[in-house]
């Protein structure tokens, strides 16, 4: 569950929130990924990244807007894009688009600008 955001290869992926990097890894479906937990316990999942992130490390504190990776097409993916999922502390999937708009980092225009 989540939202797919089409983007050009290597487009910077920025953290949607302040938080701590929980995991950096690879799995067959999400491909290369980063998971960040915000101070309220929400988890932000960023999938299909170009490579395992060299921009952040597990346990690192990140700020909203900080680069955490680059857009790719790894895992179960047919085009360059970012898949973003947000999971609440009680394990409910939330619509990331709504959260991005509330945070003032959306909507995203067709040319890739906020």
mmCIF file of N, CA and C in Angstrom:
data_model
loop_
_atom_site.group_PDB
_atom_site.id
_atom_site.type_symbol
_atom_site.label_atom_id
_atom_site.label_comp_id
_atom_site.label_asym_id
_atom_site.label_seq_id
_atom_site.Cartn_x
_atom_site.Cartn_y
_atom_site.Cartn_z
ATOM 1 N N UNK A 1 0.852 -1.171 0.000
ATOM 2 C CA UNK A 1 0.000 0.000 0.000
ATOM 3 C C UNK A 1 0.899 1.236 0.000
ATOM 4 N N UNK A 2 0.436 2.243 -0.687
ATOM 5 C CA UNK A 2 1.198 3.476 -0.770
ATOM 6 C C UNK A 2 0.905 4.199 -2.061
ATOM 7 N N UNK A 3 1.814 5.066 -2.444
ATOM 8 C CA UNK A 3 1.658 5.897 -3.630
ATOM 9 C C UNK A 3 2.902 5.782 -4.499
ATOM 10 N N UNK A 4 2.691 5.634 -5.800
ATOM 11 C CA UNK A 4 3.795 5.644 -6.754
ATOM 12 C C UNK A 4 3.945 7.046 -7.327
ATOM 13 N N UNK A 5 5.176 7.527 -7.349
ATOM 14 C CA UNK A 5 5.477 8.852 -7.890
ATOM 15 C C UNK A 5 6.476 8.663 -9.028
ATOM 16 N N UNK A 6 6.016 8.860 -10.254
ATOM 17 C CA UNK A 6 6.908 8.745 -11.404
ATOM 18 C C UNK A 6 7.945 9.862 -11.360
ATOM 19 N N UNK A 7 9.177 9.510 -11.696
ATOM 20 C CA UNK A 7 10.257 10.502 -11.699
ATOM 21 C C UNK A 7 11.381 10.002 -12.592
ATOM 22 N N UNK A 8 12.238 10.904 -12.977
ATOM 23 C CA UNK A 8 13.393 10.534 -13.794
ATOM 24 C C UNK A 8 14.416 9.756 -12.959
ATOM 25 N N UNK A 9 15.152 8.889 -13.640
ATOM 26 C CA UNK A 9 16.237 8.137 -13.011
ATOM 27 C C UNK A 9 17.179 9.105 -12.295
ATOM 28 N N UNK A 10 17.542 8.745 -11.083
ATOM 29 C CA UNK A 10 18.497 9.476 -10.235
ATOM 30 C C UNK A 10 17.925 10.752 -9.625
ATOM 31 N N UNK A 11 16.630 11.028 -9.787
ATOM 32 C CA UNK A 11 16.033 12.182 -9.108
ATOM 33 C C UNK A 11 16.266 12.019 -7.609
ATOM 34 N N UNK A 12 16.716 13.057 -6.912
ATOM 35 C CA UNK A 12 16.927 12.932 -5.469
ATOM 36 C C UNK A 12 15.628 12.574 -4.738
ATOM 37 N N UNK A 13 15.738 11.658 -3.788
ATOM 38 C CA UNK A 13 14.627 11.309 -2.902
ATOM 39 C C UNK A 13 14.898 12.008 -1.581
ATOM 40 N N UNK A 14 13.942 12.820 -1.146
ATOM 41 C CA UNK A 14 14.084 13.593 0.081
ATOM 42 C C UNK A 14 13.173 13.027 1.156
ATOM 43 N N UNK A 15 13.644 13.030 2.384
ATOM 44 C CA UNK A 15 12.825 12.555 3.493
ATOM 45 C C UNK A 15 11.617 13.462 3.675
ATOM 46 N N UNK A 16 10.464 12.849 3.837
ATOM 47 C CA UNK A 16 9.230 13.605 4.049
ATOM 48 C C UNK A 16 9.076 14.050 5.493
ATOM 49 N N UNK A 17 9.970 13.611 6.371
ATOM 50 C CA UNK A 17 9.813 13.885 7.794
ATOM 51 C C UNK A 17 11.164 13.909 8.500
ATOM 52 N N UNK A 18 11.201 14.523 9.663
ATOM 53 C CA UNK A 18 12.320 14.324 10.580
ATOM 54 C C UNK A 18 12.175 12.913 11.131
ATOM 55 N N UNK A 19 13.267 12.260 11.445
ATOM 56 C CA UNK A 19 13.154 10.927 12.022
ATOM 57 C C UNK A 19 14.485 10.225 12.103
ATOM 58 N N UNK A 20 14.401 8.915 12.325
ATOM 59 C CA UNK A 20 15.575 8.056 12.444
ATOM 60 C C UNK A 20 15.481 6.970 11.377
ATOM 61 N N UNK A 21 16.589 6.719 10.703
ATOM 62 C CA UNK A 21 16.630 5.658 9.695
ATOM 63 C C UNK A 21 16.607 4.312 10.419
ATOM 64 N N UNK A 22 15.534 3.532 10.185
ATOM 65 C CA UNK A 22 15.413 2.210 10.805
ATOM 66 C C UNK A 22 16.141 1.145 10.006
ATOM 67 N N UNK A 23 15.899 1.125 8.696
ATOM 68 C CA UNK A 23 16.449 0.072 7.846
ATOM 69 C C UNK A 23 16.876 0.635 6.499
ATOM 70 N N UNK A 24 17.940 0.066 5.980
ATOM 71 C CA UNK A 24 18.359 0.253 4.593
ATOM 72 C C UNK A 24 18.595 -1.157 4.073
ATOM 73 N N UNK A 25 17.986 -1.493 2.938
ATOM 74 C CA UNK A 25 18.171 -2.852 2.462
ATOM 75 C C UNK A 25 17.623 -3.094 1.081
ATOM 76 N N UNK A 26 17.576 -4.393 0.747
ATOM 77 C CA UNK A 26 17.032 -4.840 -0.532
ATOM 78 C C UNK A 26 16.143 -6.047 -0.276
ATOM 79 N N UNK A 27 14.984 -6.080 -0.924
ATOM 80 C CA UNK A 27 14.106 -7.247 -0.961
ATOM 81 C C UNK A 27 13.548 -7.339 -2.381
ATOM 82 N N UNK A 28 13.132 -8.544 -2.821
ATOM 83 C CA UNK A 28 12.706 -8.717 -4.208
ATOM 84 C C UNK A 28 11.561 -7.809 -4.663
ATOM 85 N N UNK A 29 10.588 -7.532 -3.838
ATOM 86 C CA UNK A 29 9.456 -6.696 -4.264
ATOM 87 C C UNK A 29 9.803 -5.204 -4.189
ATOM 88 N N UNK A 30 10.214 -4.670 -3.031
ATOM 89 C CA UNK A 30 10.491 -3.226 -2.969
ATOM 90 C C UNK A 30 11.831 -2.823 -3.573
ATOM 91 N N UNK A 31 12.686 -3.785 -3.866
ATOM 92 C CA UNK A 31 14.019 -3.435 -4.353
ATOM 93 C C UNK A 31 14.822 -2.766 -3.250
ATOM 94 N N UNK A 32 15.657 -1.821 -3.624
ATOM 95 C CA UNK A 32 16.433 -1.065 -2.632
ATOM 96 C C UNK A 32 15.492 -0.120 -1.896
ATOM 97 N N UNK A 33 15.624 -0.079 -0.577
ATOM 98 C CA UNK A 33 14.677 0.723 0.202
ATOM 99 C C UNK A 33 15.325 1.356 1.420
ATOM 100 N N UNK A 34 14.626 2.380 1.934
ATOM 101 C CA UNK A 34 14.960 3.028 3.203
ATOM 102 C C UNK A 34 13.658 3.168 3.981
ATOM 103 N N UNK A 35 13.710 2.894 5.281
ATOM 104 C CA UNK A 35 12.558 3.096 6.167
ATOM 105 C C UNK A 35 12.977 4.056 7.267
ATOM 106 N N UNK A 36 12.159 5.101 7.459
ATOM 107 C CA UNK A 36 12.423 6.128 8.475
ATOM 108 C C UNK A 36 11.245 6.178 9.437
ATOM 109 N N UNK A 37 11.538 6.246 10.738
ATOM 110 C CA UNK A 37 10.484 6.401 11.755
ATOM 111 C C UNK A 37 10.522 7.829 12.275
ATOM 112 N N UNK A 38 9.353 8.493 12.253
ATOM 113 C CA UNK A 38 9.287 9.875 12.742
ATOM 114 C C UNK A 38 9.112 9.894 14.256
ATOM 115 N N UNK A 39 9.188 11.062 14.902
ATOM 116 C CA UNK A 39 9.101 11.141 16.365
ATOM 117 C C UNK A 39 7.781 10.625 16.940
ATOM 118 N N UNK A 40 6.721 10.578 16.127
ATOM 119 C CA UNK A 40 5.419 10.079 16.597
ATOM 120 C C UNK A 40 5.243 8.587 16.361
ATOM 121 N N UNK A 41 6.236 7.934 15.778
ATOM 122 C CA UNK A 41 6.171 6.494 15.560
ATOM 123 C C UNK A 41 5.673 6.064 14.190
ATOM 124 N N UNK A 42 5.410 7.013 13.299
ATOM 125 C CA UNK A 42 4.998 6.674 11.935
ATOM 126 C C UNK A 42 6.222 6.230 11.145
ATOM 127 N N UNK A 43 6.047 5.201 10.314
ATOM 128 C CA UNK A 43 7.133 4.722 9.469
ATOM 129 C C UNK A 43 6.898 5.156 8.032
ATOM 130 N N UNK A 44 7.940 5.695 7.422
ATOM 131 C CA UNK A 44 7.913 6.141 6.027
ATOM 132 C C UNK A 44 8.798 5.188 5.226
ATOM 133 N N UNK A 45 8.195 4.497 4.268
ATOM 134 C CA UNK A 45 8.891 3.503 3.456
ATOM 135 C C UNK A 45 9.134 4.074 2.060
ATOM 136 N N UNK A 46 10.365 4.020 1.606
ATOM 137 C CA UNK A 46 10.770 4.534 0.292
ATOM 138 C C UNK A 46 11.347 3.362 -0.498
ATOM 139 N N UNK A 47 10.674 2.972 -1.604
ATOM 140 C CA UNK A 47 11.027 1.757 -2.345
ATOM 141 C C UNK A 47 11.515 2.050 -3.762
ATOM 142 N N UNK A 48 12.186 1.048 -4.333
ATOM 143 C CA UNK A 48 12.663 1.016 -5.726
ATOM 144 C C UNK A 48 13.806 2.004 -5.974
ATOM 145 N N UNK A 49 14.583 2.294 -4.945
ATOM 146 C CA UNK A 49 15.687 3.246 -5.071
ATOM 147 C C UNK A 49 16.763 2.704 -6.014
ATOM 148 N N UNK A 50 17.497 3.607 -6.639
ATOM 149 C CA UNK A 50 18.515 3.244 -7.622
ATOM 150 C C UNK A 50 19.571 2.304 -7.036
ATOM 151 N N UNK A 51 20.023 2.592 -5.835
ATOM 152 C CA UNK A 51 21.036 1.773 -5.175
ATOM 153 C C UNK A 51 20.760 1.774 -3.678
ATOM 154 N N UNK A 52 21.446 0.884 -2.956
ATOM 155 C CA UNK A 52 21.376 0.961 -1.503
ATOM 156 C C UNK A 52 21.891 2.336 -1.110
ATOM 157 N N UNK A 53 21.182 2.992 -0.244
ATOM 158 C CA UNK A 53 21.496 4.389 0.059
ATOM 159 C C UNK A 53 22.900 4.555 0.626
ATOM 160 N N UNK A 54 23.610 5.503 0.058
ATOM 161 C CA UNK A 54 24.903 5.933 0.595
ATOM 162 C C UNK A 54 24.762 7.323 1.213
ATOM 163 N N UNK A 55 23.536 7.843 1.202
ATOM 164 C CA UNK A 55 23.271 9.189 1.717
ATOM 165 C C UNK A 55 22.995 9.182 3.219
ATOM 166 N N UNK A 56 22.505 8.048 3.734
ATOM 167 C CA UNK A 56 22.190 7.923 5.158
ATOM 168 C C UNK A 56 22.613 6.537 5.636
ATOM 169 N N UNK A 57 22.636 6.370 6.964
ATOM 170 C CA UNK A 57 22.979 5.091 7.577
ATOM 171 C C UNK A 57 21.912 4.725 8.591
ATOM 172 N N UNK A 58 21.756 3.432 8.851
ATOM 173 C CA UNK A 58 20.812 2.994 9.876
ATOM 174 C C UNK A 58 21.177 3.636 11.205
ATOM 175 N N UNK A 59 20.156 4.122 11.909
ATOM 176 C CA UNK A 59 20.356 4.780 13.190
ATOM 177 C C UNK A 59 20.595 6.277 13.090
ATOM 178 N N UNK A 60 20.803 6.768 11.879
ATOM 179 C CA UNK A 60 21.071 8.197 11.679
ATOM 180 C C UNK A 60 19.788 9.009 11.807
ATOM 181 N N UNK A 61 19.895 10.173 12.432
ATOM 182 C CA UNK A 61 18.784 11.128 12.483
ATOM 183 C C UNK A 61 18.792 11.920 11.184
ATOM 184 N N UNK A 62 17.594 12.080 10.592
ATOM 185 C CA UNK A 62 17.466 12.849 9.354
ATOM 186 C C UNK A 62 16.452 13.967 9.559
ATOM 187 N N UNK A 63 16.569 14.972 8.736
ATOM 188 C CA UNK A 63 15.651 16.115 8.752
ATOM 189 C C UNK A 63 14.748 16.048 7.527
ATOM 190 N N UNK A 64 13.546 16.586 7.668
ATOM 191 C CA UNK A 64 12.655 16.688 6.524
ATOM 192 C C UNK A 64 13.380 17.439 5.409
ATOM 193 N N UNK A 65 13.319 16.896 4.193
ATOM 194 C CA UNK A 65 13.969 17.519 3.054
ATOM 195 C C UNK A 65 15.388 17.051 2.800
ATOM 196 N N UNK A 66 15.949 16.253 3.708
ATOM 197 C CA UNK A 66 17.306 15.736 3.533
ATOM 198 C C UNK A 66 17.302 14.616 2.499
ATOM 199 N N UNK A 67 18.291 14.598 1.614
ATOM 200 C CA UNK A 67 18.354 13.539 0.610
ATOM 201 C C UNK A 67 18.696 12.216 1.268
ATOM 202 N N UNK A 68 17.902 11.178 0.921
ATOM 203 C CA UNK A 68 18.114 9.840 1.471
ATOM 204 C C UNK A 68 18.422 8.815 0.381
ATOM 205 N N UNK A 69 18.292 9.220 -0.877
ATOM 206 C CA UNK A 69 18.550 8.286 -1.970
ATOM 207 C C UNK A 69 18.245 8.914 -3.303
ATOM 208 N N UNK A 70 18.166 8.022 -4.341
ATOM 209 C CA UNK A 70 17.861 8.469 -5.699
ATOM 210 C C UNK A 70 16.843 7.519 -6.327
ATOM 211 N N UNK A 71 15.983 8.067 -7.168
ATOM 212 C CA UNK A 71 14.942 7.277 -7.831
ATOM 213 C C UNK A 71 15.580 6.221 -8.725
ATOM 214 N N UNK A 72 15.010 5.022 -8.650
ATOM 215 C CA UNK A 72 15.453 3.920 -9.489
ATOM 216 C C UNK A 72 14.271 3.089 -9.954
ATOM 217 N N UNK A 73 14.569 1.840 -10.304
ATOM 218 C CA UNK A 73 13.533 0.918 -10.759
ATOM 219 C C UNK A 73 13.909 -0.495 -10.335
ATOM 220 N N UNK A 74 14.331 -0.656 -9.077
ATOM 221 C CA UNK A 74 14.762 -1.957 -8.579
ATOM 222 C C UNK A 74 13.576 -2.719 -8.011
ATOM 223 N N UNK A 75 13.760 -4.026 -7.833
ATOM 224 C CA UNK A 75 12.682 -4.855 -7.307
ATOM 225 C C UNK A 75 11.608 -5.076 -8.358
ATOM 226 N N UNK A 76 10.358 -5.211 -7.909
ATOM 227 C CA UNK A 76 9.226 -5.440 -8.807
ATOM 228 C C UNK A 76 8.772 -4.100 -9.365
ATOM 229 N N UNK A 77 9.433 -3.653 -10.412
ATOM 230 C CA UNK A 77 9.196 -2.324 -10.965
ATOM 231 C C UNK A 77 9.417 -2.358 -12.470
ATOM 232 N N UNK A 78 8.578 -1.625 -13.205
ATOM 233 C CA UNK A 78 8.698 -1.585 -14.664
ATOM 234 C C UNK A 78 9.092 -0.205 -15.181
ATOM 235 N N UNK A 79 9.215 0.765 -14.286
ATOM 236 C CA UNK A 79 9.552 2.131 -14.697
ATOM 237 C C UNK A 79 10.224 2.844 -13.528
ATOM 238 N N UNK A 80 10.966 3.886 -13.836
ATOM 239 C CA UNK A 80 11.589 4.677 -12.775
ATOM 240 C C UNK A 80 10.501 5.391 -11.991
ATOM 241 N N UNK A 81 10.504 5.169 -10.690
ATOM 242 C CA UNK A 81 9.517 5.808 -9.820
ATOM 243 C C UNK A 81 9.922 5.590 -8.368
ATOM 244 N N UNK A 82 9.263 6.321 -7.499
ATOM 245 C CA UNK A 82 9.402 6.136 -6.056
ATOM 246 C C UNK A 82 8.071 5.638 -5.530
ATOM 247 N N UNK A 83 8.094 4.542 -4.796
ATOM 248 C CA UNK A 83 6.900 4.076 -4.093
ATOM 249 C C UNK A 83 7.075 4.499 -2.641
ATOM 250 N N UNK A 84 6.099 5.228 -2.121
ATOM 251 C CA UNK A 84 6.146 5.696 -0.734
ATOM 252 C C UNK A 84 4.973 5.093 0.020
ATOM 253 N N UNK A 85 5.265 4.493 1.159
ATOM 254 C CA UNK A 85 4.226 3.985 2.042
ATOM 255 C C UNK A 85 4.409 4.578 3.425
ATOM 256 N N UNK A 86 3.298 4.849 4.096
ATOM 257 C CA UNK A 86 3.353 5.372 5.464
ATOM 258 C C UNK A 86 2.492 4.471 6.338
ATOM 259 N N UNK A 87 3.073 4.009 7.442
ATOM 260 C CA UNK A 87 2.375 3.113 8.360
ATOM 261 C C UNK A 87 2.320 3.779 9.727
ATOM 262 N N UNK A 88 1.109 3.838 10.292
ATOM 263 C CA UNK A 88 0.905 4.473 11.596
ATOM 264 C C UNK A 88 1.433 3.570 12.707
ATOM 265 N N UNK A 89 1.583 4.114 13.925
ATOM 266 C CA UNK A 89 2.061 3.302 15.046
ATOM 267 C C UNK A 89 1.157 2.099 15.344
ATOM 268 N N UNK A 90 -0.138 2.192 14.957
ATOM 269 C CA UNK A 90 -1.044 1.056 15.174
ATOM 270 C C UNK A 90 -1.190 0.204 13.904
ATOM 271 N N UNK A 91 -0.186 0.282 13.027
ATOM 272 C CA UNK A 91 -0.072 -0.545 11.823
ATOM 273 C C UNK A 91 -1.154 -0.333 10.780
ATOM 274 N N UNK A 92 -1.654 0.897 10.650
ATOM 275 C CA UNK A 92 -2.586 1.242 9.566
ATOM 276 C C UNK A 92 -1.798 1.917 8.454
ATOM 277 N N UNK A 93 -2.098 1.532 7.222
ATOM 278 C CA UNK A 93 -1.489 2.212 6.076
ATOM 279 C C UNK A 93 -2.226 3.515 5.834
ATOM 280 N N UNK A 94 -1.477 4.592 5.630
ATOM 281 C CA UNK A 94 -2.056 5.912 5.396
ATOM 282 C C UNK A 94 -1.735 6.363 3.976
ATOM 283 N N UNK A 95 -2.523 7.313 3.468
ATOM 284 C CA UNK A 95 -2.274 7.860 2.144
ATOM 285 C C UNK A 95 -1.129 8.871 2.238
ATOM 286 N N UNK A 96 0.050 8.551 1.698
ATOM 287 C CA UNK A 96 1.187 9.465 1.803
ATOM 288 C C UNK A 96 0.927 10.816 1.150
ATOM 289 N N UNK A 97 0.150 10.831 0.079
ATOM 290 C CA UNK A 97 -0.112 12.085 -0.633
ATOM 291 C C UNK A 97 -0.724 13.111 0.312
ATOM 292 N N UNK A 98 -1.725 12.696 1.102
ATOM 293 C CA UNK A 98 -2.365 13.612 2.051
ATOM 294 C C UNK A 98 -1.358 14.151 3.063
ATOM 295 N N UNK A 99 -0.466 13.290 3.540
ATOM 296 C CA UNK A 99 0.541 13.719 4.516
ATOM 297 C C UNK A 99 1.527 14.697 3.895
ATOM 298 N N UNK A 100 1.894 14.477 2.633
ATOM 299 C CA UNK A 100 2.814 15.390 1.961
ATOM 300 C C UNK A 100 2.197 16.769 1.811
ATOM 301 N N UNK A 101 0.926 16.809 1.439
ATOM 302 C CA UNK A 101 0.242 18.095 1.288
ATOM 303 C C UNK A 101 0.176 18.807 2.637
ATOM 304 N N UNK A 102 -0.168 18.077 3.710
ATOM 305 C CA UNK A 102 -0.246 18.665 5.049
ATOM 306 C C UNK A 102 1.109 19.210 5.490
ATOM 307 N N UNK A 103 2.185 18.539 5.075
ATOM 308 C CA UNK A 103 3.533 18.964 5.468
ATOM 309 C C UNK A 103 4.061 20.091 4.590
ATOM 310 N N UNK A 104 3.288 20.467 3.573
ATOM 311 C CA UNK A 104 3.719 21.547 2.692
ATOM 312 C C UNK A 104 4.731 21.119 1.653
ATOM 313 N N UNK A 105 4.797 19.812 1.366
ATOM 314 C CA UNK A 105 5.753 19.329 0.371
ATOM 315 C C UNK A 105 5.042 18.716 -0.829
ATOM 316 N N UNK A 106 3.818 19.073 -1.049
ATOM 317 C CA UNK A 106 3.063 18.598 -2.210
ATOM 318 C C UNK A 106 2.053 19.661 -2.546
ATOM 319 N N UNK A 107 1.265 19.528 -3.561
ATOM 320 C CA UNK A 107 1.345 18.416 -4.506
ATOM 321 C C UNK A 107 2.548 18.553 -5.430
ATOM 322 N N UNK A 108 2.870 17.475 -6.088
ATOM 323 C CA UNK A 108 3.975 17.462 -7.033
ATOM 324 C C UNK A 108 3.414 17.732 -8.431
ATOM 325 N N UNK A 109 4.041 18.619 -9.154
ATOM 326 C CA UNK A 109 3.600 18.968 -10.505
ATOM 327 C C UNK A 109 4.145 17.961 -11.519
ATOM 328 N N UNK A 110 3.615 17.979 -12.723
ATOM 329 C CA UNK A 110 4.056 17.048 -13.757
ATOM 330 C C UNK A 110 5.520 17.222 -14.120
ATOM 331 N N UNK A 111 6.069 18.423 -13.949
ATOM 332 C CA UNK A 111 7.484 18.626 -14.277
ATOM 333 C C UNK A 111 8.408 18.243 -13.122
ATOM 334 N N UNK A 112 7.821 17.707 -12.024
ATOM 335 C CA UNK A 112 8.610 17.249 -10.890
ATOM 336 C C UNK A 112 8.875 18.294 -9.837
ATOM 337 N N UNK A 113 8.343 19.510 -10.007
ATOM 338 C CA UNK A 113 8.565 20.558 -9.011
ATOM 339 C C UNK A 113 7.427 20.573 -8.008
ATOM 340 N N UNK A 114 7.697 21.009 -6.782
ATOM 341 C CA UNK A 114 6.630 21.076 -5.768
ATOM 342 C C UNK A 114 5.651 22.195 -6.061
#
